[in-house]
Coordinates of N, CA and C in Angstrom, one line a residue:
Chain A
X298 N 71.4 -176.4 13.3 CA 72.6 -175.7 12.9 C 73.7 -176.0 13.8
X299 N 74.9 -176.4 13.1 CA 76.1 -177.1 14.4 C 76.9 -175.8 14.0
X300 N 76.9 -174.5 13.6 CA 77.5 -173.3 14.2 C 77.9 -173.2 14.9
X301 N 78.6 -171.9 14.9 CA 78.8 -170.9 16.2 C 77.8 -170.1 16.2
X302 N 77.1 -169.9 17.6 CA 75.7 -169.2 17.5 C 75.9 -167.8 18.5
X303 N 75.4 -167.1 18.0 CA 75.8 -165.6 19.3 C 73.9 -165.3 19.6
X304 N 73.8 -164.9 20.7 CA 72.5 -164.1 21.1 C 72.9 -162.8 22.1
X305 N 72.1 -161.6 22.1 CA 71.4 -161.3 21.2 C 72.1 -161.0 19.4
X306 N 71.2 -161.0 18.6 CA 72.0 -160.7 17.1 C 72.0 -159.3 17.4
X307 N 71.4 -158.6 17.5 CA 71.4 -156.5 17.8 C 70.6 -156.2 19.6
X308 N 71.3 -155.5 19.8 CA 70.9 -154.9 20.8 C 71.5 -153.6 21.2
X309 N 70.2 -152.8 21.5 CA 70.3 -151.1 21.5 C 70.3 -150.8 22.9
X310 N 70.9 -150.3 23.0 CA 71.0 -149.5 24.8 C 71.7 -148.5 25.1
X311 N 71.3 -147.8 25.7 CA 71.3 -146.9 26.7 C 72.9 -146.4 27.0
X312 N 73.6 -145.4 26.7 CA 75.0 -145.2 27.8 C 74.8 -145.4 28.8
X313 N 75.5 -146.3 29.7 CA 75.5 -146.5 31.0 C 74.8 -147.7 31.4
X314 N 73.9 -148.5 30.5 CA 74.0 -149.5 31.0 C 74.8 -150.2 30.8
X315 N 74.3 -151.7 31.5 CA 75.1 -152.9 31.2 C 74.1 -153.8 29.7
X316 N 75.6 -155.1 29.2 CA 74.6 -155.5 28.1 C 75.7 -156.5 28.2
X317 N 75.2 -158.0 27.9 CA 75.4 -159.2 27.8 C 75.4 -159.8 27.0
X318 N 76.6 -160.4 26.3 CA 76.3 -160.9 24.9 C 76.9 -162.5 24.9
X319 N 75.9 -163.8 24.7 CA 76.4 -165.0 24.8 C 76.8 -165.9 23.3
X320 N 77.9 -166.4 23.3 CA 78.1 -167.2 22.4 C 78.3 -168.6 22.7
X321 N 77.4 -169.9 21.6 CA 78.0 -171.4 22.2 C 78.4 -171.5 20.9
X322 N 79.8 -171.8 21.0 CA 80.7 -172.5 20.1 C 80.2 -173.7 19.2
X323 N 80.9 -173.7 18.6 CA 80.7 -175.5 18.0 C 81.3 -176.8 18.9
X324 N 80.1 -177.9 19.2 CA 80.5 -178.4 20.0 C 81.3 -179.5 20.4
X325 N 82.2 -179.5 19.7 CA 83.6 -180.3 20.2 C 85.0 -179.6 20.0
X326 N 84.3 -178.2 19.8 CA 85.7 -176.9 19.8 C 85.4 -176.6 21.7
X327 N 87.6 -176.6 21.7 CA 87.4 -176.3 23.1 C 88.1 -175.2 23.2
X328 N 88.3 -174.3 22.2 CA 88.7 -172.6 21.9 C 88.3 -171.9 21.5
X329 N 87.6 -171.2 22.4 CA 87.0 -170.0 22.0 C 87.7 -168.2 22.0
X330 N 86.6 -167.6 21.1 CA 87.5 -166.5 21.0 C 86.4 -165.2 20.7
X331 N 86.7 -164.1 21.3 CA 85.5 -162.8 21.2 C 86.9 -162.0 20.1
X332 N 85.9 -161.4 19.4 CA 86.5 -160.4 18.4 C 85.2 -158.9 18.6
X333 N 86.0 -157.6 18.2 CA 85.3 -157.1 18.1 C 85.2 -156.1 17.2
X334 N 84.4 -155.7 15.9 CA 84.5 -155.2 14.3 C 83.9 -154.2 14.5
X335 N 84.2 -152.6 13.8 CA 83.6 -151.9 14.0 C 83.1 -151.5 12.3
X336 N 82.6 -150.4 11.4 CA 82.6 -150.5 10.6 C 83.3 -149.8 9.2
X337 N 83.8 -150.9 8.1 CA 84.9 -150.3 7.8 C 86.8 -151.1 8.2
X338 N 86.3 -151.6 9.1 CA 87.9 -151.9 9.8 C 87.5 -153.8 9.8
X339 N 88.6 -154.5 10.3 CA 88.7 -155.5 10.0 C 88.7 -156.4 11.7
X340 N 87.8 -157.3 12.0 CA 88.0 -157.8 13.2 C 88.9 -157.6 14.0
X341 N 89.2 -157.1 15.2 CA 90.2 -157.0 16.4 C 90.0 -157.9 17.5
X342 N 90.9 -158.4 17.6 CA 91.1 -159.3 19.1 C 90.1 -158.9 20.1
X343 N 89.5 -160.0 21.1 CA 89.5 -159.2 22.2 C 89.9 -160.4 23.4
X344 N 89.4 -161.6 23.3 CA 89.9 -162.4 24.4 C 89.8 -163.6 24.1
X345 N 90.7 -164.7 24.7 CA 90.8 -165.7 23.9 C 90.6 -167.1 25.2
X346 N 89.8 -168.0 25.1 CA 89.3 -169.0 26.3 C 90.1 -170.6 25.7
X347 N 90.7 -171.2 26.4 CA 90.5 -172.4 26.3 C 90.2 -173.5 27.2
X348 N 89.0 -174.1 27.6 CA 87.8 -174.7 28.3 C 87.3 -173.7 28.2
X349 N 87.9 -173.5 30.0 CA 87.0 -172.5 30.9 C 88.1 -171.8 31.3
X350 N 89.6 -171.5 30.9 CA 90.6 -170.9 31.6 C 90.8 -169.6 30.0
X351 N 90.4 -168.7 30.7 CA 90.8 -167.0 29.8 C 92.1 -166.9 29.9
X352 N 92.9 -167.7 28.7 CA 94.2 -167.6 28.5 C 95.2 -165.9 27.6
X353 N 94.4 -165.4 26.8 CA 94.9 -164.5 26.3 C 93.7 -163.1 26.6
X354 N 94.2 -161.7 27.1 CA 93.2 -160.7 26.6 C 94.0 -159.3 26.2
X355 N 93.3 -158.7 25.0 CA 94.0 -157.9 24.5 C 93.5 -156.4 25.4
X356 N 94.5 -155.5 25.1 CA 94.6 -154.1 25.8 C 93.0 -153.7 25.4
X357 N 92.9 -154.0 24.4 CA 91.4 -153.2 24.1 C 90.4 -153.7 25.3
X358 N 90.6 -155.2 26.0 CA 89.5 -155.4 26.8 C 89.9 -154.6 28.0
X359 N 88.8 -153.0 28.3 CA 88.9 -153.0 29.2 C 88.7 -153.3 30.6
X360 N 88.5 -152.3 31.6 CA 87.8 -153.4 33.0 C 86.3 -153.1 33.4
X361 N 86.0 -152.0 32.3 CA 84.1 -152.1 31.9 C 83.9 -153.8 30.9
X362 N 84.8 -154.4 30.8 CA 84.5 -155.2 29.8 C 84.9 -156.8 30.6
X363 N 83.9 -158.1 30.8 CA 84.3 -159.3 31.1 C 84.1 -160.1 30.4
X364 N 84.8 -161.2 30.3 CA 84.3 -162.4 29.3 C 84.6 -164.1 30.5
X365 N 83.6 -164.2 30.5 CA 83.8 -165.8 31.2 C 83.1 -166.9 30.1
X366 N 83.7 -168.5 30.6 CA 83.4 -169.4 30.2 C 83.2 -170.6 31.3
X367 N 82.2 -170.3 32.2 CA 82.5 -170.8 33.4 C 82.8 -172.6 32.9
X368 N 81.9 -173.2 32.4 CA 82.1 -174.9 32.4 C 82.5 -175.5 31.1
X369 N 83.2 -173.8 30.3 CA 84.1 -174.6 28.6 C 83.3 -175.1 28.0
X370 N 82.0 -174.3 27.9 CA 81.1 -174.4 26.8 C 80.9 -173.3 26.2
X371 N 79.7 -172.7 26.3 CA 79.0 -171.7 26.2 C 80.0 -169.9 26.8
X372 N 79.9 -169.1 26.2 CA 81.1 -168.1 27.1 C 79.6 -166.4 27.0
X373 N 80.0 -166.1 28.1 CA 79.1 -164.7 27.8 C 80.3 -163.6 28.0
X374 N 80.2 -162.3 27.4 CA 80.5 -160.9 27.2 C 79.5 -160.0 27.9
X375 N 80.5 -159.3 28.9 CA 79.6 -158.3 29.6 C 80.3 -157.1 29.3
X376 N 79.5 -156.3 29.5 CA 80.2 -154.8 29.3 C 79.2 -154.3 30.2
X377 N 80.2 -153.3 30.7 CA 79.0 -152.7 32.3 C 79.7 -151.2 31.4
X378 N 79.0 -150.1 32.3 CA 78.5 -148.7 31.8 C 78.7 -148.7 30.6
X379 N 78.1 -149.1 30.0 CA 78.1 -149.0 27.9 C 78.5 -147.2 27.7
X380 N 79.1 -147.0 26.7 CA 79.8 -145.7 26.0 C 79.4 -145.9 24.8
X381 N 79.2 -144.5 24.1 CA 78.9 -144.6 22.8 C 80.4 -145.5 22.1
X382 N 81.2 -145.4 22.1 CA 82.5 -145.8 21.7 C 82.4 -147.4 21.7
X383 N 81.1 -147.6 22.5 CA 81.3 -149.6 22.5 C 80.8 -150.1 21.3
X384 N 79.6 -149.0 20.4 CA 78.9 -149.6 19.4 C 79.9 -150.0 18.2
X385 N 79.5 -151.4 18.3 CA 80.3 -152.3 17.0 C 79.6 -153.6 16.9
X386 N 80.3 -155.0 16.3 CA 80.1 -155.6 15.9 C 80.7 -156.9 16.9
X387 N 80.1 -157.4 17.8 CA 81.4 -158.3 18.9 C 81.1 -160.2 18.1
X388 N 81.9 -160.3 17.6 CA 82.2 -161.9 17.0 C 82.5 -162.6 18.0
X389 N 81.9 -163.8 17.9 CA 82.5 -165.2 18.6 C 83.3 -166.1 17.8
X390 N 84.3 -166.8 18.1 CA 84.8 -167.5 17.0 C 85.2 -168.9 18.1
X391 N 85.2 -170.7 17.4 CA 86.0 -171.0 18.3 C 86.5 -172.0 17.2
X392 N 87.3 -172.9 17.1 CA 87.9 -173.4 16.8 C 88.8 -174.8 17.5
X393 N 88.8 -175.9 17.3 CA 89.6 -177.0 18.0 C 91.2 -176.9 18.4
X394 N 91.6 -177.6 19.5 CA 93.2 -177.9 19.3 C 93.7 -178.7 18.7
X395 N 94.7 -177.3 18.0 CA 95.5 -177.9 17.3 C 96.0 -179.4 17.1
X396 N 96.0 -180.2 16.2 CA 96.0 -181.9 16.2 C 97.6 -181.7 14.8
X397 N 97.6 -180.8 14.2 CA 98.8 -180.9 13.4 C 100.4 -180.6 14.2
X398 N 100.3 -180.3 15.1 CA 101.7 -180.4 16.2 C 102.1 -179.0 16.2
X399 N 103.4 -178.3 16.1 CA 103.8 -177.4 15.9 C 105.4 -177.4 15.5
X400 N 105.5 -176.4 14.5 CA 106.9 -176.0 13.7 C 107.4 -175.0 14.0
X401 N 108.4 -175.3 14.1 CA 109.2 -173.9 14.7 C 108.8 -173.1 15.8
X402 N 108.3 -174.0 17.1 CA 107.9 -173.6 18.0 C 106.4 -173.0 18.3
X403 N 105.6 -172.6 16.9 CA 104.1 -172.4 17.2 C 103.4 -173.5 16.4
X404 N 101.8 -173.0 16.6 CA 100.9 -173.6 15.9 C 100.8 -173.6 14.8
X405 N 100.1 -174.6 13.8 CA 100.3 -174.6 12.2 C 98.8 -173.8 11.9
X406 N 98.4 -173.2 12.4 CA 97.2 -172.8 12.1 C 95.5 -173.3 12.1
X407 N 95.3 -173.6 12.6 CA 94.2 -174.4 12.4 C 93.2 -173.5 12.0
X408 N 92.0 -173.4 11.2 CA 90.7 -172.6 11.1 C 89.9 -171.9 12.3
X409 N 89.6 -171.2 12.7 CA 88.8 -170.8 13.3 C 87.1 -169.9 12.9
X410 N 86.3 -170.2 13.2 CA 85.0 -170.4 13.0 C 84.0 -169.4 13.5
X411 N 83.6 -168.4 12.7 CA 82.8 -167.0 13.5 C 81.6 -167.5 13.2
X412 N 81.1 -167.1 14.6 CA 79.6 -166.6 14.6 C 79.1 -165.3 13.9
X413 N 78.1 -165.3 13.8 CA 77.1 -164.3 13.4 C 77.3 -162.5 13.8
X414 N 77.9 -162.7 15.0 CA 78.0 -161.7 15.4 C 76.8 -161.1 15.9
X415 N 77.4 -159.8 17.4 CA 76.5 -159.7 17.9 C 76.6 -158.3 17.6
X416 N 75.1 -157.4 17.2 CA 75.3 -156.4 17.2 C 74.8 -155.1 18.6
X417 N 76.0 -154.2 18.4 CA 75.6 -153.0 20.1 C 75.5 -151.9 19.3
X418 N 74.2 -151.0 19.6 CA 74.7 -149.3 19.5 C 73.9 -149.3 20.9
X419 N 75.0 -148.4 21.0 CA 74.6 -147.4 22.3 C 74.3 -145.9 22.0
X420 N 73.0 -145.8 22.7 CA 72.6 -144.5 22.4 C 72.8 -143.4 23.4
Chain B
X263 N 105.6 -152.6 15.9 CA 104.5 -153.8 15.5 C 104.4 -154.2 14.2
X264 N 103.4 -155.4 14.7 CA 103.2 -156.1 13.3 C 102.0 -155.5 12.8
X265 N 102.1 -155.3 11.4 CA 100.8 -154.5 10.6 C 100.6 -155.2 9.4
X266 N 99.0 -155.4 9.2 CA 98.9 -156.0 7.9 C 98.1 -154.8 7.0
X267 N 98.3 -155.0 6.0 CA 97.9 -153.8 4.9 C 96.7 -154.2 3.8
X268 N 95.6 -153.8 3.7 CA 95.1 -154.5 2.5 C 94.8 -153.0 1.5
X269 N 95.7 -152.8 0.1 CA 95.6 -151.6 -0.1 C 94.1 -151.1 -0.8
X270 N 93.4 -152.0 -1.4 CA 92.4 -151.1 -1.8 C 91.3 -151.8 -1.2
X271 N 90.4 -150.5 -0.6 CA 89.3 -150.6 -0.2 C 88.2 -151.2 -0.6
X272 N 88.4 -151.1 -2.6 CA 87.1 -151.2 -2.5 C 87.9 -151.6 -4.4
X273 N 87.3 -152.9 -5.0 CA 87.5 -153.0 -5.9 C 86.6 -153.6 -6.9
X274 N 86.4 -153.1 -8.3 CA 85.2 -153.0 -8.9 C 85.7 -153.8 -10.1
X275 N 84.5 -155.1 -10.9 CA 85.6 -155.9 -11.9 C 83.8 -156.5 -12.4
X276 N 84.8 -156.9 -14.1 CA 83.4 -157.2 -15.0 C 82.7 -159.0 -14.7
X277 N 82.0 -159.6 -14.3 CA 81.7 -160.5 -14.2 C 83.0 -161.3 -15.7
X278 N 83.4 -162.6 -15.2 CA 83.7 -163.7 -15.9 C 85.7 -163.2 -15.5
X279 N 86.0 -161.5 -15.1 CA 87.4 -161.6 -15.3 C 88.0 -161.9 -13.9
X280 N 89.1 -161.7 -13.9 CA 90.0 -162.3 -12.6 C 90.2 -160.7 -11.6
X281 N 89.5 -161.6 -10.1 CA 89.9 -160.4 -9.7 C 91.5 -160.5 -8.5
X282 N 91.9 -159.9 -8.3 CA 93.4 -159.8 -7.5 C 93.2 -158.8 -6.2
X283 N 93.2 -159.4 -5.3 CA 93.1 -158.6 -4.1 C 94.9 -158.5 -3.5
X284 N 94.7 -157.6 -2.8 CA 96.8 -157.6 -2.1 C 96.4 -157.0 -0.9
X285 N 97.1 -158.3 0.0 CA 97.4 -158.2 1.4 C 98.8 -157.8 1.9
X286 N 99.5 -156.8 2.2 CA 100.8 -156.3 2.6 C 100.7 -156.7 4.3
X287 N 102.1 -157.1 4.6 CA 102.4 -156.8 6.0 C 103.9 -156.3 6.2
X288 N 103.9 -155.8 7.1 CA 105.1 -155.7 7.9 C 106.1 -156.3 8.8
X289 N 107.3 -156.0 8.6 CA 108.3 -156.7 10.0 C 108.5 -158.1 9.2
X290 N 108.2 -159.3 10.7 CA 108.5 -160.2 10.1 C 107.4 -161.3 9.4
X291 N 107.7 -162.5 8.4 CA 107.1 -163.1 8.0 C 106.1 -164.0 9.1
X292 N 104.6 -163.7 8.7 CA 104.0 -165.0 9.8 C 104.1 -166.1 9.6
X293 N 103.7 -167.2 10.6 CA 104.0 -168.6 9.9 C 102.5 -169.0 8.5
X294 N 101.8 -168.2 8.8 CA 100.4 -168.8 8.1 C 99.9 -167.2 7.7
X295 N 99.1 -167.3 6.5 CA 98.3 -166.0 6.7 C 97.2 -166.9 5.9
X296 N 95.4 -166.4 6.2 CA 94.6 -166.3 6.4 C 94.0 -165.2 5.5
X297 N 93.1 -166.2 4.5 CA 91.7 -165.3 3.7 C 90.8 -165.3 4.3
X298 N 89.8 -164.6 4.4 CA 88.1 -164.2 4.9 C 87.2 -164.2 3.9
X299 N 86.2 -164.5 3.4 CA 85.3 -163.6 3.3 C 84.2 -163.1 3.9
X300 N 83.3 -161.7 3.7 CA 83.0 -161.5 4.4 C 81.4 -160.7 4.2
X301 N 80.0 -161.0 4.3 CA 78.9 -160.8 3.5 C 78.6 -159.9 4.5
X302 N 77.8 -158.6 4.3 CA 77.4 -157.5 5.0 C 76.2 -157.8 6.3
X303 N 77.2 -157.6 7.6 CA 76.2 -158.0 8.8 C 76.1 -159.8 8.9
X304 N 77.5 -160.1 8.2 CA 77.7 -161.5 8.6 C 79.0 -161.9 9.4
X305 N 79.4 -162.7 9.6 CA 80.7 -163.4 10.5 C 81.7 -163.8 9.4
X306 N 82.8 -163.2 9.3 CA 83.7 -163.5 8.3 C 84.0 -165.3 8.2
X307 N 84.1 -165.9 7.1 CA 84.1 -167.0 6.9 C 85.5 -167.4 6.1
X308 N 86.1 -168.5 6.6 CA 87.2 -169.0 6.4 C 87.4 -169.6 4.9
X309 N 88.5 -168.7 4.4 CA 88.5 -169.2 2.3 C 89.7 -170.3 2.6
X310 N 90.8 -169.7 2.9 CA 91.8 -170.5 2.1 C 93.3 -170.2 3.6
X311 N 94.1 -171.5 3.6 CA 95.5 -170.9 4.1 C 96.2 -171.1 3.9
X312 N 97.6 -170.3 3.4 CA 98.6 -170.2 2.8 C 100.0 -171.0 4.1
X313 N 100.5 -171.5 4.1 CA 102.0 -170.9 5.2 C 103.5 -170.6 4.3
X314 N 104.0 -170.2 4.9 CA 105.1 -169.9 4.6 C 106.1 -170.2 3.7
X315 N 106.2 -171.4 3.9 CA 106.8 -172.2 2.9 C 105.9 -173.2 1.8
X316 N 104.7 -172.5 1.6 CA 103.9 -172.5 0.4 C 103.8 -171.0 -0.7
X317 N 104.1 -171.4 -1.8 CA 104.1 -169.9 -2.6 C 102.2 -169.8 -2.8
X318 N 102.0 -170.9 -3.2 CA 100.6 -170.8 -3.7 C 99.6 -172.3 -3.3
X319 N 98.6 -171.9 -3.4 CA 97.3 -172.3 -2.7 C 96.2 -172.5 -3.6
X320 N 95.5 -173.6 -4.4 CA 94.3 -173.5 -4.7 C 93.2 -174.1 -4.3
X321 N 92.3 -173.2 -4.4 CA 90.6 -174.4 -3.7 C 89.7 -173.9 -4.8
X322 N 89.6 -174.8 -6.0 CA 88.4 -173.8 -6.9 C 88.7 -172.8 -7.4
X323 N 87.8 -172.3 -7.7 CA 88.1 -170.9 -8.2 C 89.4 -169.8 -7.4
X324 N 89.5 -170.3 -6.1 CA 90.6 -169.5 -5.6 C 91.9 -169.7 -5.6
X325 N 93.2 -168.9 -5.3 CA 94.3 -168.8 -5.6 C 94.7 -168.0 -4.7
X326 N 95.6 -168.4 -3.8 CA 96.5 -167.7 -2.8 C 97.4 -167.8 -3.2
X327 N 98.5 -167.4 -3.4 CA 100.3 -166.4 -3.0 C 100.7 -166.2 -1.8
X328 N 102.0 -166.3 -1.6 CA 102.6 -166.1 -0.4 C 104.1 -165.5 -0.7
X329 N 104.4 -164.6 -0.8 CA 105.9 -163.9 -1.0 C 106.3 -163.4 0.0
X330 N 107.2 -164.2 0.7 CA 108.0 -163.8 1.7 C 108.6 -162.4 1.4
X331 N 109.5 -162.9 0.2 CA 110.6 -161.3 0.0 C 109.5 -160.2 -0.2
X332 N 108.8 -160.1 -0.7 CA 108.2 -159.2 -1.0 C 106.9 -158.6 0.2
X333 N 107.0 -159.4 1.4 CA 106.0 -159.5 2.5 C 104.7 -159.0 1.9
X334 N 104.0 -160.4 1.0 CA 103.3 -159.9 0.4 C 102.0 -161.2 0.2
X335 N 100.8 -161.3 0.4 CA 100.0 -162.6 -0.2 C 99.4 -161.9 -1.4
X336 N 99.0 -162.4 -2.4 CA 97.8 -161.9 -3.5 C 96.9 -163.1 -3.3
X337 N 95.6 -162.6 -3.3 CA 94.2 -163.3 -3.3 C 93.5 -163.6 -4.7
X338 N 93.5 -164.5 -5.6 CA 92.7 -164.6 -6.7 C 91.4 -165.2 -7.1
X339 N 90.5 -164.3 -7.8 CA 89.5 -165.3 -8.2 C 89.2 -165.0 -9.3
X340 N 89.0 -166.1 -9.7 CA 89.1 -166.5 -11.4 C 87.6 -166.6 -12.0
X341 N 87.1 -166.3 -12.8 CA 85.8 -166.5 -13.7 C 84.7 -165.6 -12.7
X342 N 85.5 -164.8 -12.2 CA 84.7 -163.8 -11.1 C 83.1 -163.8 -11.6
X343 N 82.2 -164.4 -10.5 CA 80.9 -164.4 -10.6 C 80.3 -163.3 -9.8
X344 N 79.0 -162.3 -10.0 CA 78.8 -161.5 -8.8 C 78.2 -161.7 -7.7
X345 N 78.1 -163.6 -7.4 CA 77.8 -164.3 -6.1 C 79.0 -163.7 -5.1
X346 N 80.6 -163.3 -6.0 CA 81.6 -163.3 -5.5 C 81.7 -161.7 -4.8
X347 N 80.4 -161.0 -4.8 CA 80.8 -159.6 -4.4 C 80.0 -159.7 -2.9
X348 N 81.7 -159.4 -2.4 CA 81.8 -159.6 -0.4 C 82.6 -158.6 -0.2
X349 N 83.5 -158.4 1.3 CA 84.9 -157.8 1.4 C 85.5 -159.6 1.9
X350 N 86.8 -159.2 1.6 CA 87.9 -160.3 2.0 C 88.8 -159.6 2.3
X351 N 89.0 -160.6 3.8 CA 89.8 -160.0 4.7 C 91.0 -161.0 4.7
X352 N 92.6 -160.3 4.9 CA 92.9 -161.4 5.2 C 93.9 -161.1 6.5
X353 N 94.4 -162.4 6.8 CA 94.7 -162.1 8.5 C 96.1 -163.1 8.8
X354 N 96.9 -162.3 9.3 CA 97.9 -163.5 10.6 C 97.9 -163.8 11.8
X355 N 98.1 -164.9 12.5 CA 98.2 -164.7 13.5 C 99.3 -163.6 14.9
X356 N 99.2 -163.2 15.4 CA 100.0 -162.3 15.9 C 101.2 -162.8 16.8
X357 N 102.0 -162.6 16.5 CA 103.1 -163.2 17.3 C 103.7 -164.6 17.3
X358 N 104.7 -165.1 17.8 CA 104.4 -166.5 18.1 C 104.1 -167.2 19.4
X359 N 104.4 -166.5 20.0 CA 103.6 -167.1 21.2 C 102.2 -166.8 21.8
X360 N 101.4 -166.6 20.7 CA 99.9 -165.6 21.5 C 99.3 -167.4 21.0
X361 N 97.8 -167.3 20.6 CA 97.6 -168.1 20.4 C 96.7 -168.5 18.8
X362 N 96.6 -169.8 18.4 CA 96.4 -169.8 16.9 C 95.2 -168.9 16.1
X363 N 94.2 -167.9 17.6 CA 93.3 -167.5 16.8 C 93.2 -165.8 17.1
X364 N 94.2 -165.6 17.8 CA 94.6 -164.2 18.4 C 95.3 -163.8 16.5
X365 N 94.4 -163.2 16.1 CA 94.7 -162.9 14.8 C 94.7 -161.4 14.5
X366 N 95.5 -161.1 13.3 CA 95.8 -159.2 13.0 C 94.6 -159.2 12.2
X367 N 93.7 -158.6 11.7 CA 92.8 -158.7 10.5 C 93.3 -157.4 9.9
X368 N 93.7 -157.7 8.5 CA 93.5 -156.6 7.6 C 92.2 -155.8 7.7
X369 N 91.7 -154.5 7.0 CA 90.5 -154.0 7.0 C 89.6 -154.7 5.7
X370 N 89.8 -154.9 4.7 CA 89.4 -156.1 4.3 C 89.2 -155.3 3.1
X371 N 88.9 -155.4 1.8 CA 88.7 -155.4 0.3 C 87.2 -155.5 -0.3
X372 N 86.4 -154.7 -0.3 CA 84.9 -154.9 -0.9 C 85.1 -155.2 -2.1
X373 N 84.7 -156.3 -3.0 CA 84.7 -156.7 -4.3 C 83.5 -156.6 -5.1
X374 N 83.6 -155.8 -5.7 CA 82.2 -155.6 -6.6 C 82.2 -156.2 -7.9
X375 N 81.3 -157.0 -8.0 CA 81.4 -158.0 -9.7 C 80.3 -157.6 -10.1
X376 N 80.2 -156.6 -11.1 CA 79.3 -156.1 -12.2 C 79.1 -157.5 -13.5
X377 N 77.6 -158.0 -13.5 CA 77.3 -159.0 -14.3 C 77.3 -158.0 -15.9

């Protein structure tokens, strides 16, 4: 399968712990991206990688929450003291650079490509 | 802010007719907007993309819209099969200088195709 692949697919834990969630992109995409879905509502941002440099992160990530990609491959999601409020749905997505140029100053869009998604309830 | 709207939750349609989904946003026009679909406890998967200076879009059975004046896309699928019952989401990218996958997602459209 040349996916985006997330591990774990569900995992249940505890308030207060920590929990770790890895995604490897598809492999000649060099942008990666964590989303996170709750249910009912529609994917929201949460951080955006290109290699290994965390170029974009949204208000929602807070500083119980990290995302690295040390060698712009593979990226993991940590969340340290888990809250009930964390249980959702956390997507990986990555997608290549842009190769169509840009108009009017941005990007033409290119596709980007979700994983499976990882699932958290905290109990 | 920028907001995108998808007004019905939840839409119910007879196998073989056409179904019409509607994506609203606000403010200003994005350069591109973005279909989903999206199967229960799966990763939303990439339909179709519109930009700006495209009114309409076909791939197959699908059909995108893009109305600027009216800040508006319609989503169509034609000879509606009940393979086709998912939600569809659809999405812009946020801003112009964020980046091409820092995206708004509507809350998305459940489509129910009664055979």
């Amino acid at each position: 399968d040349t996916g985006v692949s997330q591990n774990p697919r569900h995992k249940i834990t505890k308030r207060g712990q920590n929990v770790t969630f890895r995604c490897d992109p598809i492999s000649e995409h060099n942008r990666l991206y964590w989303y996170r879905q709750t249910l009912g509502q529609g994917p929201e941002f949460l951080t955006y990688f290109q290699n290994e440099a965390q170029l974009e992160k949204s208000r929602l990530l807070s500083d119980r929450f990290s995302a690295e990609r040390p060698k712009g491959s593979f990226s993991t999601l940590e969340i340290q003291r888990t809250e009930q409020g964390d249980s959702a749905m956390y997507l990986c997505a990555s997608s290549p650079t842009g190769t169509g140029g840009q108009t009017r100053g941005f990007y033409s869009g290119n596709t980007i490509y979700f994983g499976e998604g990882s699932w958290l309830t905290v109990v | 802010s920028q907001k995108i709207e998808q007004n019905s939750e939840a839409l119910n349609i007879q196998e073989g007719k056409t179904a019409t989904l509607t994506c609203n946003y606000t403010n200003y026009s994005p350069a591109y907007l973005q279909w989903y679909r999206q199967d229960p406890g799966r990763g939303p998967v990439f339909l179709l993309l519109i930009r700006e200076n495209e009114k309409e879009k076909r791939k197959e059975r699908l059909k995108v819209t893009f109305d600027t004046t009216l800040k508006q896309s319609l989503f169509h699928i034609t000879a509606s099969q009940p393979a086709d019952s998912a939600t569809y989401l659809c999405a812009f990218r946020r801003g112009y200088g964020g980046s091409q996958g820092n995206l708004i997602f509507g809350k998305g459209t459940k489509l129910s195709v009664k055979p």
